[in-house]
Each structure stands twice: as C-alpha cells, then as structure tokens.
Coordinates of C-alpha atoms in Angstrom, one line a residue:
X1 CA 52.0 -61.0 1.1
X2 CA 48.6 -59.1 0.8
X3 CA 49.9 -56.8 -2.0
X4 CA 51.3 -59.9 -3.9
X5 CA 47.8 -61.5 -3.8
X6 CA 46.1 -58.4 -5.1
X7 CA 48.6 -58.1 -8.0
X8 CA 48.1 -61.8 -8.9
X9 CA 44.3 -61.3 -8.9
X10 CA 44.6 -58.2 -11.2
X11 CA 46.8 -60.1 -13.6
X12 CA 44.3 -63.0 -13.7
X13 CA 41.4 -60.7 -14.5
X14 CA 43.3 -59.0 -17.3
X15 CA 44.3 -62.3 -18.8
X16 CA 40.6 -63.4 -18.6
X17 CA 39.5 -60.2 -20.4
X18 CA 42.1 -60.6 -23.1
X19 CA 41.1 -64.2 -23.6
X20 CA 37.4 -63.1 -23.9
X21 CA 38.1 -60.5 -26.6
X22 CA 37.4 -61.3 -30.3
X23 CA 38.7 -59.2 -33.1
X24 CA 36.0 -58.1 -35.6
X25 CA 37.2 -56.7 -39.0
X26 CA 36.0 -56.0 -42.5
X27 CA 35.3 -53.5 -45.2
X28 CA 32.2 -51.5 -46.0
X29 CA 31.4 -50.7 -49.7
X30 CA 28.7 -49.0 -51.7
X31 CA 27.9 -49.0 -55.4
X32 CA 29.8 -52.2 -55.8
X33 CA 33.4 -51.4 -54.8
X34 CA 33.4 -47.8 -53.5
X35 CA 34.7 -47.6 -49.9
X36 CA 32.4 -45.9 -47.4
X37 CA 34.2 -43.5 -45.0
X38 CA 32.9 -42.8 -41.5
X39 CA 30.2 -45.6 -41.4
X40 CA 29.3 -46.7 -37.9
X41 CA 29.9 -50.4 -37.3
X42 CA 28.8 -52.0 -34.0
X43 CA 27.4 -55.1 -32.4
X44 CA 23.7 -54.7 -31.5
X45 CA 23.0 -54.2 -27.8
X46 CA 26.6 -53.6 -26.8
X47 CA 29.3 -50.9 -26.7
X48 CA 31.5 -52.8 -29.1
X49 CA 32.1 -50.9 -32.3
X50 CA 34.0 -48.4 -34.4
X51 CA 33.8 -46.3 -37.6
X52 CA 35.3 -47.1 -41.0
X53 CA 38.6 -45.4 -42.2
X54 CA 39.4 -43.8 -45.5
X55 CA 39.6 -47.2 -47.2
X56 CA 36.2 -48.2 -45.7
X57 CA 37.9 -50.7 -43.4
X58 CA 37.0 -51.3 -39.7
X59 CA 38.5 -53.3 -36.9
X60 CA 37.6 -53.5 -33.2
X61 CA 37.7 -56.0 -30.3
X62 CA 34.4 -57.4 -29.1
X63 CA 33.7 -58.8 -25.7
X64 CA 30.4 -60.4 -26.9
X65 CA 30.3 -64.1 -27.6
X66 CA 28.2 -66.5 -29.6
X67 CA 25.8 -65.5 -32.3
X68 CA 25.4 -61.7 -32.5
X69 CA 24.1 -59.1 -35.0
X70 CA 26.6 -56.7 -36.6
X71 CA 25.0 -53.4 -37.7
X72 CA 26.4 -51.0 -40.3
X73 CA 24.8 -47.5 -40.2
X74 CA 25.5 -44.6 -42.5
X75 CA 23.5 -41.4 -43.1
X76 CA 21.4 -41.6 -46.3
X77 CA 21.9 -45.4 -46.6
X78 CA 19.9 -48.4 -45.4
X79 CA 21.1 -50.0 -42.2
X80 CA 22.8 -53.3 -42.9
X81 CA 22.5 -56.2 -40.4
X82 CA 24.7 -59.3 -40.4
X83 CA 23.9 -62.1 -38.0
X84 CA 26.6 -64.7 -37.3
X85 CA 29.0 -66.0 -34.7
X86 CA 31.3 -63.3 -33.3
X87 CA 34.3 -65.7 -33.9
X88 CA 33.4 -65.6 -37.7
X89 CA 33.3 -61.8 -38.0
X90 CA 36.7 -61.5 -39.7
X91 CA 37.6 -59.9 -43.0
X92 CA 34.0 -59.3 -43.8
X93 CA 32.9 -57.5 -47.0
X94 CA 29.7 -55.6 -46.3
X95 CA 27.8 -53.8 -49.1
X96 CA 25.2 -51.1 -48.3
X97 CA 22.9 -49.2 -50.6
X98 CA 21.4 -45.7 -50.6
X99 CA 18.1 -45.3 -48.8
X100 CA 15.1 -44.5 -51.0
X101 CA 13.7 -42.4 -48.2
X102 CA 16.4 -39.7 -48.5
X103 CA 15.3 -36.2 -49.1
X104 CA 16.7 -36.0 -52.6
X105 CA 15.1 -39.2 -53.8
X106 CA 13.0 -39.3 -57.0
X107 CA 9.3 -38.5 -56.5
X108 CA 6.9 -40.9 -58.3
X109 CA 4.6 -38.5 -60.0
X110 CA 3.4 -37.8 -63.5
X111 CA 1.1 -35.2 -64.8
X112 CA 0.6 -33.8 -61.3
X113 CA 0.8 -30.2 -60.3
X114 CA 1.2 -29.4 -56.6
X115 CA 0.8 -26.3 -54.5
X116 CA 2.6 -26.6 -51.2
X117 CA 6.0 -25.9 -49.8
X118 CA 6.9 -29.5 -49.0
X119 CA 6.5 -30.9 -52.5
X120 CA 9.5 -31.6 -54.7
X121 CA 7.4 -30.8 -57.8
X122 CA 5.4 -27.8 -56.6
X123 CA 4.6 -25.3 -59.3
X124 CA 2.4 -23.1 -57.2
X125 CA 2.8 -21.7 -53.8
X126 CA -0.3 -21.5 -51.6
X127 CA -0.5 -17.7 -52.0
X128 CA -0.4 -18.1 -55.8
X129 CA -3.9 -19.4 -55.7
X130 CA -5.3 -16.1 -54.6
X131 CA -2.8 -13.8 -56.4
X132 CA -3.1 -15.4 -59.9
X133 CA -4.5 -12.8 -62.3
X134 CA -8.1 -13.4 -63.1
X135 CA -8.6 -16.1 -60.4
X136 CA -10.4 -13.7 -58.0
X137 CA -9.3 -16.0 -55.1
X138 CA -10.9 -19.1 -56.7
X139 CA -8.9 -22.3 -56.6
X140 CA -10.5 -23.6 -59.8
X141 CA -9.8 -20.4 -61.7
X142 CA -6.1 -20.4 -60.6
X143 CA -5.6 -24.0 -61.8
X144 CA -7.0 -23.0 -65.2
X145 CA -3.8 -21.1 -65.8
X146 CA -1.9 -24.4 -65.9
X147 CA -1.2 -26.4 -69.0
X148 CA -3.6 -29.3 -69.7
X149 CA -6.6 -27.3 -68.5
X150 CA -9.0 -24.8 -70.1
X151 CA -12.1 -23.0 -68.8
X152 CA -15.5 -23.8 -70.2
X153 CA -16.4 -20.9 -72.5
X154 CA -20.0 -20.9 -71.0
X155 CA -19.6 -21.4 -67.2
X156 CA -15.9 -21.5 -66.2
X157 CA -15.7 -25.0 -64.8
X158 CA -12.5 -27.0 -64.9
X159 CA -11.9 -28.9 -68.2
X160 CA -9.0 -31.3 -68.6
X161 CA -7.6 -32.3 -72.0
X162 CA -10.6 -33.0 -74.0
X163 CA -13.3 -34.0 -71.5
X164 CA -16.0 -32.0 -69.8
X165 CA -16.0 -30.7 -66.3
X166 CA -17.7 -33.8 -64.7
X167 CA -14.6 -35.9 -65.8
X168 CA -12.5 -34.2 -63.2
X169 CA -13.4 -35.2 -59.6
X170 CA -12.6 -32.9 -56.6
X171 CA -11.7 -34.1 -53.1
X172 CA -11.1 -32.4 -49.7
X173 CA -8.7 -34.3 -47.4
X174 CA -9.1 -37.3 -49.6
X175 CA -12.9 -37.4 -49.5
X176 CA -15.2 -36.9 -52.4
X177 CA -17.0 -33.5 -53.0
X178 CA -20.2 -34.1 -54.8
X179 CA -21.1 -30.6 -56.1
X180 CA -18.0 -28.5 -56.0
X181 CA -19.2 -25.6 -58.1
X182 CA -21.7 -22.8 -57.4
X183 CA -24.9 -22.7 -59.5
X184 CA -25.7 -20.1 -62.1
X185 CA -27.4 -19.8 -65.4
X186 CA -26.0 -20.2 -68.9
X187 CA -23.7 -17.4 -70.0
X188 CA -22.6 -16.4 -66.5
X189 CA -19.5 -17.9 -64.8
X190 CA -19.5 -20.3 -61.9
X191 CA -17.0 -20.4 -58.9
X192 CA -15.6 -23.1 -56.8
X193 CA -17.4 -23.1 -53.5
X194 CA -14.4 -23.3 -51.1
X195 CA -12.1 -20.7 -49.7
X196 CA -8.4 -21.1 -50.6
X197 CA -7.3 -19.7 -47.2
X198 CA -8.4 -22.9 -45.4
X199 CA -6.1 -25.2 -47.4
X200 CA -2.4 -25.9 -47.0
X201 CA -1.9 -27.6 -50.3
X202 CA -3.4 -28.7 -53.6
X203 CA -2.6 -31.8 -55.7
X204 CA -3.9 -31.6 -59.2
X205 CA -3.5 -34.4 -61.7
X206 CA -4.3 -34.0 -65.3
X207 CA -3.9 -37.8 -66.0
X208 CA -2.3 -41.0 -64.8
X209 CA -3.5 -40.4 -61.3
X210 CA -3.3 -42.7 -58.2
X211 CA -5.5 -45.9 -57.9
X212 CA -6.7 -44.4 -54.6
X213 CA -9.1 -42.3 -56.7
X214 CA -11.7 -43.4 -59.1
X215 CA -14.7 -42.4 -61.2
X216 CA -12.8 -39.7 -63.1
X217 CA -12.0 -40.0 -66.8
X218 CA -9.6 -37.1 -67.0
X219 CA -8.2 -35.7 -63.7
X220 CA -8.3 -35.4 -59.9
X221 CA -8.0 -32.3 -57.7
X222 CA -7.3 -33.1 -54.1
X223 CA -7.3 -30.2 -51.6
X224 CA -5.9 -30.6 -48.1
X225 CA -7.0 -28.4 -45.2
X226 CA -4.4 -26.9 -42.9
X227 CA -3.4 -29.2 -40.1
X228 CA -2.0 -26.7 -37.6
X229 CA -2.6 -23.0 -38.0
X230 CA 0.3 -20.8 -36.9
X231 CA -1.6 -18.5 -34.6
X232 CA -4.9 -16.9 -33.6
X233 CA -5.9 -14.3 -36.1
X234 CA -8.8 -12.5 -37.7
X235 CA -9.0 -11.6 -41.4
X236 CA -11.2 -9.2 -43.3
X237 CA -11.5 -9.0 -47.1
X238 CA -13.3 -6.3 -49.1
X239 CA -14.2 -6.6 -52.8
X240 CA -16.1 -4.4 -55.1
X241 CA -18.8 -7.0 -55.2
X242 CA -18.7 -8.4 -51.7
X243 CA -16.9 -8.9 -48.4
X244 CA -15.5 -11.7 -46.3
X245 CA -14.7 -12.4 -42.7
X246 CA -12.5 -15.1 -41.2
X247 CA -11.2 -16.0 -37.8
X248 CA -8.9 -18.7 -36.5
X249 CA -8.7 -19.6 -32.8
X250 CA -5.7 -21.7 -31.7
X251 CA -5.3 -23.7 -28.4
X252 CA -2.7 -26.1 -27.3
X253 CA -3.9 -29.3 -29.0
X254 CA -6.9 -28.0 -31.0
X255 CA -7.9 -25.1 -33.3
X256 CA -11.0 -23.8 -35.1
X257 CA -11.2 -21.7 -38.3
X258 CA -14.4 -20.1 -39.6
X259 CA -15.0 -18.0 -42.6
X260 CA -18.0 -16.4 -44.2
X261 CA -18.5 -14.3 -47.4
X262 CA -21.2 -12.5 -49.3
X263 CA -21.1 -11.7 -53.0
X264 CA -23.5 -9.5 -54.9
X265 CA -22.8 -8.7 -58.5
X266 CA -25.4 -5.9 -58.7
X267 CA -22.8 -3.1 -58.6
X268 CA -20.7 -4.7 -61.2
X269 CA -23.5 -5.0 -63.8
X270 CA -24.6 -1.5 -63.1
X271 CA -21.2 -0.2 -64.1
X272 CA -20.4 -2.5 -66.9
X273 CA -22.8 -3.4 -69.7
X274 CA -23.5 -7.1 -70.3
X275 CA -25.1 -9.1 -73.0
X276 CA -26.9 -10.9 -70.2
X277 CA -30.2 -9.3 -69.2
X278 CA -30.1 -9.7 -65.4
X279 CA -33.3 -9.1 -63.5
X280 CA -31.7 -10.2 -60.2
X281 CA -27.8 -10.4 -60.5
X282 CA -26.0 -13.2 -58.8
X283 CA -26.1 -13.1 -55.0
X284 CA -24.6 -15.7 -52.8
X285 CA -23.8 -16.3 -49.1
X286 CA -21.4 -19.0 -48.0
X287 CA -19.7 -20.1 -44.8
X288 CA -17.0 -22.7 -43.8
X289 CA -15.4 -24.0 -40.7
X290 CA -12.5 -26.4 -39.9
X291 CA -12.0 -28.0 -36.5
X292 CA -8.8 -29.7 -35.7
X293 CA -7.9 -31.8 -32.6
X294 CA -4.6 -33.6 -31.9
X295 CA -5.4 -36.9 -30.2
X296 CA -2.2 -38.9 -29.2
X297 CA -0.3 -39.5 -32.4
X298 CA -3.2 -38.7 -34.6
X299 CA -5.1 -35.7 -35.9
X300 CA -8.9 -35.4 -36.1
X301 CA -10.3 -32.8 -38.6
X302 CA -13.9 -31.8 -39.2
X303 CA -14.8 -29.6 -42.2
X304 CA -18.3 -28.1 -42.9
X305 CA -19.3 -25.8 -45.7
X306 CA -22.6 -24.4 -46.9
X307 CA -23.9 -21.8 -49.3
X308 CA -27.0 -20.3 -50.9
X309 CA -27.1 -18.6 -54.3
X310 CA -29.8 -16.9 -56.3
X311 CA -30.0 -15.4 -59.8
X312 CA -32.7 -14.3 -62.2
X313 CA -32.2 -13.5 -65.9
X314 CA -34.0 -13.0 -69.2
X315 CA -32.5 -15.1 -72.0
X316 CA -33.5 -15.4 -75.7
X317 CA -35.0 -18.8 -76.5
X318 CA -34.2 -19.7 -80.2
X319 CA -36.9 -22.4 -80.2
X320 CA -39.6 -20.1 -79.1
X321 CA -38.1 -17.0 -80.7
X322 CA -38.8 -15.0 -77.5
X323 CA -37.3 -14.1 -74.2
X324 CA -37.7 -16.5 -71.3
X325 CA -37.6 -15.7 -67.6
X326 CA -35.0 -18.0 -66.0
X327 CA -34.3 -18.2 -62.3
X328 CA -32.4 -20.5 -60.0
X329 CA -32.1 -21.0 -56.3
X330 CA -29.4 -23.3 -55.0
X331 CA -28.8 -24.7 -51.5
X332 CA -25.7 -26.7 -50.8
X333 CA -24.1 -28.3 -47.7
X334 CA -20.9 -30.4 -47.6
X335 CA -19.2 -31.9 -44.5
X336 CA -16.4 -34.3 -43.9
X337 CA -14.5 -35.8 -40.9
X338 CA -11.2 -37.5 -41.2
X339 CA -8.7 -39.0 -38.7
X340 CA -5.1 -39.7 -39.5
X341 CA -2.7 -41.5 -37.1
X342 CA 0.6 -43.3 -36.9
X343 CA 0.0 -46.9 -35.7
X344 CA 3.6 -48.0 -35.6
X345 CA 6.9 -46.8 -37.0
X346 CA 5.9 -48.5 -40.3
X347 CA 2.2 -48.2 -40.4
X348 CA -0.2 -45.2 -40.7
X349 CA -3.9 -45.1 -41.0
X350 CA -6.5 -42.6 -42.5
X351 CA -10.2 -43.0 -42.1
X352 CA -12.9 -40.6 -43.1
X353 CA -16.4 -39.9 -44.2
X354 CA -17.9 -37.1 -46.3
X355 CA -21.6 -36.2 -47.0
X356 CA -23.1 -33.7 -49.5
X357 CA -26.5 -32.3 -50.1
X358 CA -27.5 -30.1 -53.1
X359 CA -30.9 -28.6 -54.0
X360 CA -31.5 -26.8 -57.3
X361 CA -34.8 -25.0 -57.9
X362 CA -34.9 -23.9 -61.5
X363 CA -37.7 -22.1 -63.3
X364 CA -38.1 -21.3 -67.0
X365 CA -41.2 -19.1 -67.3
X366 CA -44.0 -21.4 -65.9
X367 CA -41.9 -24.6 -66.0
X368 CA -40.4 -25.8 -62.7
X369 CA -37.4 -28.2 -62.4
X370 CA -36.3 -29.4 -59.0
X371 CA -33.1 -31.6 -58.8
X372 CA -31.7 -33.1 -55.7
X373 CA -28.4 -34.9 -55.0
X374 CA -27.4 -36.6 -51.8
X375 CA -24.1 -38.5 -51.4
X376 CA -21.9 -40.2 -48.9
X377 CA -18.3 -41.3 -49.3
X378 CA -16.3 -43.3 -46.8
X379 CA -12.7 -44.2 -47.0
X380 CA -10.1 -46.2 -45.0
X381 CA -6.5 -46.2 -46.2
X382 CA -3.3 -47.7 -44.7
X383 CA 0.3 -46.9 -45.6
X384 CA 2.9 -49.5 -44.8
X385 CA 6.6 -48.9 -45.1
X386 CA 7.8 -52.5 -45.8
X387 CA 11.4 -51.4 -46.0
X388 CA 13.5 -48.5 -47.2
X389 CA 12.7 -49.4 -50.8
X390 CA 9.1 -50.5 -50.8
X391 CA 6.0 -48.6 -49.6
X392 CA 2.5 -50.1 -49.8
X393 CA -0.8 -48.1 -49.9
X394 CA -4.1 -50.0 -49.8
X395 CA -7.6 -49.4 -48.6
X396 CA -11.4 -49.4 -49.2
X397 CA -13.7 -46.8 -50.7
X398 CA -17.5 -46.7 -50.6
X399 CA -19.8 -44.2 -52.3
X400 CA -23.6 -44.0 -52.0
X401 CA -25.4 -41.5 -54.2
X402 CA -29.1 -40.6 -54.8
X403 CA -30.3 -38.3 -57.6
X404 CA -33.8 -37.1 -57.9
X405 CA -35.7 -34.8 -60.2
X406 CA -39.2 -33.4 -60.4
X407 CA -40.8 -31.4 -63.2
X408 CA -44.0 -29.4 -63.1
X409 CA -45.9 -26.2 -63.9
X410 CA -46.2 -23.2 -61.7
X411 CA -49.8 -22.7 -63.0
X412 CA -51.0 -26.2 -62.2
X413 CA -50.8 -28.5 -59.2
X414 CA -49.1 -31.2 -61.4
X415 CA -45.6 -32.7 -61.4
X416 CA -43.8 -35.9 -62.2
X417 CA -40.2 -37.2 -61.4
X418 CA -38.0 -40.1 -60.7
X419 CA -35.2 -41.1 -58.2
X420 CA -32.0 -42.9 -59.0
X421 CA -30.1 -44.7 -56.1
X422 CA -26.9 -46.6 -56.5
X423 CA -23.7 -47.4 -54.6
X424 CA -20.1 -48.2 -55.6
X425 CA -17.8 -50.3 -53.5
X426 CA -14.1 -50.0 -54.3
X427 CA -10.8 -51.4 -53.1
X428 CA -7.3 -50.3 -54.2
X429 CA -3.7 -51.3 -53.7
X430 CA -0.6 -49.4 -54.8
X431 CA 3.1 -50.2 -54.3
X432 CA 6.0 -47.7 -54.6
X433 CA 9.2 -49.6 -55.3
X434 CA 12.5 -47.7 -55.2
X435 CA 15.1 -49.6 -57.1
X436 CA 17.5 -46.8 -56.0
X437 CA 16.9 -43.2 -54.9
X438 CA 17.1 -42.3 -58.7
X439 CA 14.8 -44.9 -60.1
X440 CA 11.4 -46.0 -58.9
X441 CA 8.0 -47.2 -60.1
X442 CA 4.5 -47.3 -58.9
X443 CA 2.1 -50.2 -59.6
X444 CA -1.6 -49.7 -58.8
X445 CA -4.8 -51.6 -59.2
X446 CA -8.3 -50.4 -58.4
X447 CA -11.4 -52.5 -58.3
X448 CA -15.0 -51.2 -58.3
X449 CA -18.3 -53.0 -57.9
X450 CA -21.3 -50.9 -59.2
X451 CA -24.7 -51.8 -58.0
X452 CA -26.5 -50.6 -61.2
X453 CA -24.4 -52.8 -63.5
X454 CA -23.8 -55.7 -61.1
X455 CA -20.2 -55.7 -62.3
X456 CA -16.7 -55.7 -60.7
X457 CA -14.4 -53.5 -62.8
X458 CA -10.6 -53.6 -62.6
X459 CA -8.4 -50.6 -63.5
X460 CA -4.6 -51.1 -63.5
X461 CA -2.2 -48.1 -63.5
X462 CA 1.6 -47.7 -63.6
X463 CA 4.1 -44.9 -63.2
X464 CA 7.9 -45.0 -63.7
X465 CA 10.2 -42.2 -62.5
X466 CA 13.9 -41.7 -63.2
X467 CA 15.9 -38.9 -61.6
X468 CA 18.2 -37.6 -64.3
X469 CA 20.2 -35.0 -62.4
X470 CA 20.1 -33.3 -59.0
X471 CA 17.3 -31.0 -60.3
X472 CA 15.5 -33.0 -62.9
X473 CA 13.5 -36.2 -63.4
X474 CA 11.6 -38.0 -66.1
X475 CA 8.2 -39.8 -65.5
X476 CA 6.1 -42.0 -67.7
X477 CA 2.6 -43.1 -66.7
X478 CA -0.3 -45.1 -68.1
X479 CA -3.5 -46.7 -67.0
X480 CA -7.2 -47.4 -67.5
X481 CA -9.8 -45.1 -66.0
X482 CA -13.6 -45.5 -65.9
X483 CA -16.5 -43.3 -64.9
X484 CA -20.2 -43.7 -64.5
X485 CA -22.2 -41.9 -67.1
X486 CA -24.2 -38.8 -66.2
X487 CA -27.3 -39.5 -64.1
X488 CA -29.3 -37.6 -66.7
X489 CA -28.8 -40.7 -69.0
X490 CA -29.1 -43.3 -66.3
X491 CA -32.7 -42.1 -65.6
X492 CA -33.5 -43.5 -69.1
X493 CA -31.3 -46.6 -69.1
X494 CA -29.7 -47.9 -65.9
X495 CA -27.8 -50.5 -67.8
X496 CA -25.4 -48.1 -69.6
X497 CA -21.7 -49.1 -69.2
X498 CA -19.0 -47.0 -67.6
X499 CA -17.3 -44.6 -70.0
X500 CA -13.6 -45.5 -70.3
X501 CA -10.3 -43.8 -71.0
X502 CA -6.7 -45.0 -71.6
X503 CA -4.0 -42.6 -70.5
X504 CA -0.4 -42.6 -71.7
X505 CA 1.9 -39.7 -70.9
X506 CA 5.6 -38.7 -70.5
X507 CA 6.7 -35.8 -68.2
X508 CA 10.0 -34.0 -67.8
X509 CA 10.4 -31.9 -64.7
X510 CA 13.3 -29.6 -63.9
X511 CA 13.3 -27.4 -60.8
X512 CA 15.8 -25.2 -59.0
X513 CA 15.2 -22.6 -56.2
X514 CA 14.2 -20.0 -58.7
X515 CA 12.9 -21.8 -61.8
X516 CA 10.8 -24.7 -62.8
X517 CA 10.2 -26.2 -66.2
X518 CA 7.7 -28.9 -67.1
X519 CA 7.4 -30.5 -70.5
X520 CA 4.7 -33.2 -71.1
X521 CA 3.3 -35.1 -74.0
X522 CA 0.1 -37.1 -73.6
X523 CA -2.3 -39.3 -75.4
X524 CA -5.8 -40.3 -74.3
X525 CA -8.1 -42.7 -76.0
X526 CA -11.8 -42.8 -75.0
X527 CA -14.4 -45.5 -75.7
X528 CA -17.9 -46.5 -74.4
X529 CA -18.9 -42.8 -74.5
X530 CA -22.6 -41.9 -74.6
X531 CA -24.0 -41.7 -78.1
X532 CA -27.6 -41.1 -79.1
X533 CA -29.3 -41.9 -82.4
X534 CA -31.6 -38.9 -82.8
X535 CA -34.0 -40.8 -85.1
X536 CA -35.0 -43.2 -82.4
X537 CA -38.1 -42.7 -80.3
X538 CA -38.7 -43.2 -76.6
X539 CA -40.2 -46.6 -75.9
X540 CA -41.5 -47.6 -72.5
X541 CA -39.7 -44.7 -70.9
X542 CA -36.3 -45.5 -72.4
X543 CA -34.4 -43.9 -75.3
X544 CA -33.8 -46.9 -77.6
X545 CA -31.0 -45.0 -79.4
X546 CA -29.0 -44.3 -76.2
X547 CA -25.8 -46.4 -75.9
X548 CA -22.1 -46.7 -75.4
X549 CA -21.0 -46.5 -79.0
X550 CA -19.1 -43.2 -78.7
X551 CA -15.3 -42.9 -78.9
X552 CA -12.7 -40.2 -79.1
X553 CA -9.1 -39.2 -78.7
X554 CA -7.1 -36.3 -77.1
X555 CA -3.4 -35.8 -77.5
X556 CA -1.0 -32.9 -77.3
X557 CA 2.1 -31.3 -75.7
X558 CA 2.2 -29.0 -72.7
X559 CA 4.9 -26.7 -71.4
X560 CA 5.1 -24.8 -68.1
X561 CA 8.0 -22.5 -67.2
X562 CA 8.1 -20.3 -64.1
X563 CA 11.0 -18.1 -63.1
X564 CA 11.5 -16.0 -60.0
X565 CA 14.4 -13.5 -60.2
X566 CA 15.3 -14.4 -63.7
X567 CA 14.5 -10.8 -64.4
X568 CA 15.1 -8.6 -61.3
X569 CA 11.9 -8.1 -59.2
X570 CA 9.8 -10.1 -61.7
X571 CA 8.0 -13.5 -61.3
X572 CA 6.7 -14.7 -64.6
X573 CA 5.0 -17.9 -66.0
X574 CA 4.9 -19.1 -69.5

C-alpha cells in the first residue's frame, strides 16, 4: 500500500511538471534572412535555453511563466532581448546585427597618423620615433618624415600643410603643452623638449581632427605617456654631443620613471665648419619624470619636465651692415596631472590639469628682450557607450594664459613692457555612430568663449568612414577650425578676430601585417589671417593697418607606403 502511494505521488509530480512546461521556438537571422548557427537562446534568469541549429532554428521547453525576457547572444553580434509572455514565444523570427565594437570594425579616423601597437591605422611603431634617420631621437623630427609635414628651413619646427609651426598644437596625455620646442637663435635647429622613451603612443592629425581639441588651424599632436612599465630598469645613452640617464622603478600598483640629459654642441662645431659663428654653442640640460598610481579602477599620472638652454652667436645684421652679438637663455617648466577611471560598464571619466612656465632672456648687442609665458589648461571629459552602435564623448576645457614682454638697454637702467592676460572656456561634444561595423560617422561640435573678444565661437566637424575590405577603409572629413592670433599682434590690438580654416580631405588606408598604404587628398581654405598695411603708422599704441583681411589656400595629395619584408631583411618607407 505504501509503495502504491509513493508511485501515485511521483506520477502526480511528473504530470504537474509537464503541465507547467511551455514550448519556446523560433528562428534567428542576420543580414535580413541569413540563418545564424550556434547562437545562444535562453530566458533571462533561468536555466531554460538552447542553441540554434544549421537552419538558425531553436526549440526548448521553458518552466518559467508569465512575462519573461528572451535573450539571443552570439559572438560579434549585439545581444537581442525580446520581452513577452512565455506562452507567446512560439515561431518567433528574431533578427540580430553585428556589433560595432568588434575588433575588425572600421576606425573613424581621417588624416591621422598613429604610433602604437593597438591602433588599426598605426604607421609608426614606438621604436621608429628614435630610429628614424635624421630624427636624433626627437619626436618632432621623426614626424617630419610623414606626408603633410615639412620642417621649417630656419629652425626645424613642425609645419603642417601650408601653415606655420604655431598652427599645430601639442598635447601630453590630452593636456596642452604651451612651449613644446627648445629655444635657439635663427639659423640653428630646435628640438622637441620631451623624451620619446616615456611615451607609449603618438596620435598626429594633419587635419580634420577631433572637437576635443581646439586653437589649432592645421594639426594636433597628442602624446600619451606609458601607463604601466614592464619592469624596473636603468638606461644609459651616449652621443657624440651629450649623454642621457634614465631609470624606471616599478612596484605593485605604482611606478616612477625619471630621465635626464645633457647636450653640448661644442665638439660638433669644432669638427664641422658652420656658416654660423658660434661664440658659445648650444648647451642644454633637461629632466623629466612620470609617476603612475593605480587607484581602484582608475590610473593617476603625474608628469613633470624642465630644461635650461643657452647659446651665443655672432650674426650679420643687414640693416646695420655689421655683426651683432646675439644670446639667449631659456628656462622652461611643464607639469600635468591626469586621472582616468571607469565609472560604470558604460561610462569612463578623464580629468586633468597642466601648467607651463617659459622664460626667454634675449640680448642683441646692448638691447635686452625678456618674454614670459605662463599658462594653465584644465580638462574634464566623459565617454559614454550608449549602445553597441553609439558612443558619446563630451567635456569641458579651460585655458588661462598670460604673456609678458619687457625691452631695455644693458647700458641704461631703463625698460618698458606690457602684459596680456586672457582665458578661453570651451565645451565639446562628439558622437560616433556605427551604422554597421563597416560604416560609421563622427559628428562633433566645439564651442569656445574668448575673454578678449567677448564672443562664443562654434566649430562643427564631421568624419565618415567606410570599410571597403578586410584590410582597407576610406575616410572623408571636414570642419571649421579657429585659432587665436599670435600674442605679438594682440599686444597692439586685443580686438583681432580668430584666424579661421576650413578643412576638407579624403583618405584611403590599406594595411596588412607587413605593409601599409595611405593615399590622401586635401583642401584647406584660410580667412581672417593677419594682414598689415605697411604704410600705416602707429596711433595711440596701436597699428592702424593691422587687421584680419588675409586669406589663403593649401591643397595637395599625399602618399605614404611602408613595407616590411617586401624585400628580404629590408624595411622601407616611400
């Protein structure tokens, strides 16, 4: 009797389970009507589920009841969620689409060269910066080998497609560098101030750059310091004109890198004749340090650099038809601190501040010219992944700058000068929308309020990128870019408008493991450039003929081809 009761109870339980089951069925498709094989299909928060067969179909029994969420998951595709009553989950037709976050997705970039192993469009490896012929370990000199750039014939600073060197702004970890070049006299080359060994990657744009950056008519160079050094190590470097020392100390959650160098061109000019009559050849001492500290999900970095340079020459003055004794002493300090962290699985934050101080003491015979620059740049930027197809970048940018000059005579206790103070408050927003992993566009807008002008200026930008094949893509970009005129002119007229440039460019990029080919056509139109009527006279301390009547154009075609192993044991660039 007891066994009969147990059997009856077991049968009742099984009948109840069978009664509680609901059959869930359907088909998973992609690209309209293509079946997806092996997709995971399950009810959220339960063990009820299965995978699709060769026809993309699925069927399983669910014990869940009422309104539930059915999830379809497949590698490289967006998760698809369907919320409805379990009893209605029959003969469903579910379409999924490729995730724009996949590794082989198109990269929204145009007219940008990158150095770093993680970039899809990298044309330089980090080591290339110091091994490029003629660069002498200088980041700026290495970039001058790329199309769209050329060195200034007089001082070697970075020129981009028609503009002068001040039209290309330089950043470290996303924060403004105010005086990136060492000081020298006319006819002798300058160097970038910063050691390439402290940087993990370089992003260099020769046009159409992101709305996160402003005050640059032609280009932007953004250098990022190393996040996590591999090991503790010490480096020594010996050159014919100097030496360098570097050391990195690594702990569990923090690290410190320091470097110092001394350059003296005296031996060089003793061996090689020069048209420059150097009384005291260029001498310079510089030092840098980077401190990194992992704090939770974030990384704190502090960067400090300083240098001192000195040079004395005799140069022929055509106005006086005689030689002039020219000397310059330069003191420069730059520091920045940045913190990056992940707030949630969809939000990340970057905040930072940089400060720069530069002092130039220039003498021309008995004339003395002292110029000072002090600047501060702060930035806060947020990245939000709205979904697999839409990424939003937005933030605030603030810059405060003070320029001062003083003129006098070494033979008299007399001098006069002036100081120019101003600030720029900016906000930017930029959206990356991936229509598919092969087609995407970026829309950006930057707004800047300038205290001298009392104006709020908007600068829109757009980039469209299309992946053509597995190894190639086409990008088109355009936008409006503005820049404050040189302080030299603002001292005379603070009401001068920003200079402005319109960029339009098209870029083709093809890359394999051993070769990369970049073809680019560009057109730039400039207006509101500084123009001076030489016949006008200074009135009340202002140059009446100084205005924004200048204009210009720059256009052309660039090609870059690099091949490794195309010819055995040879790596070459064209």
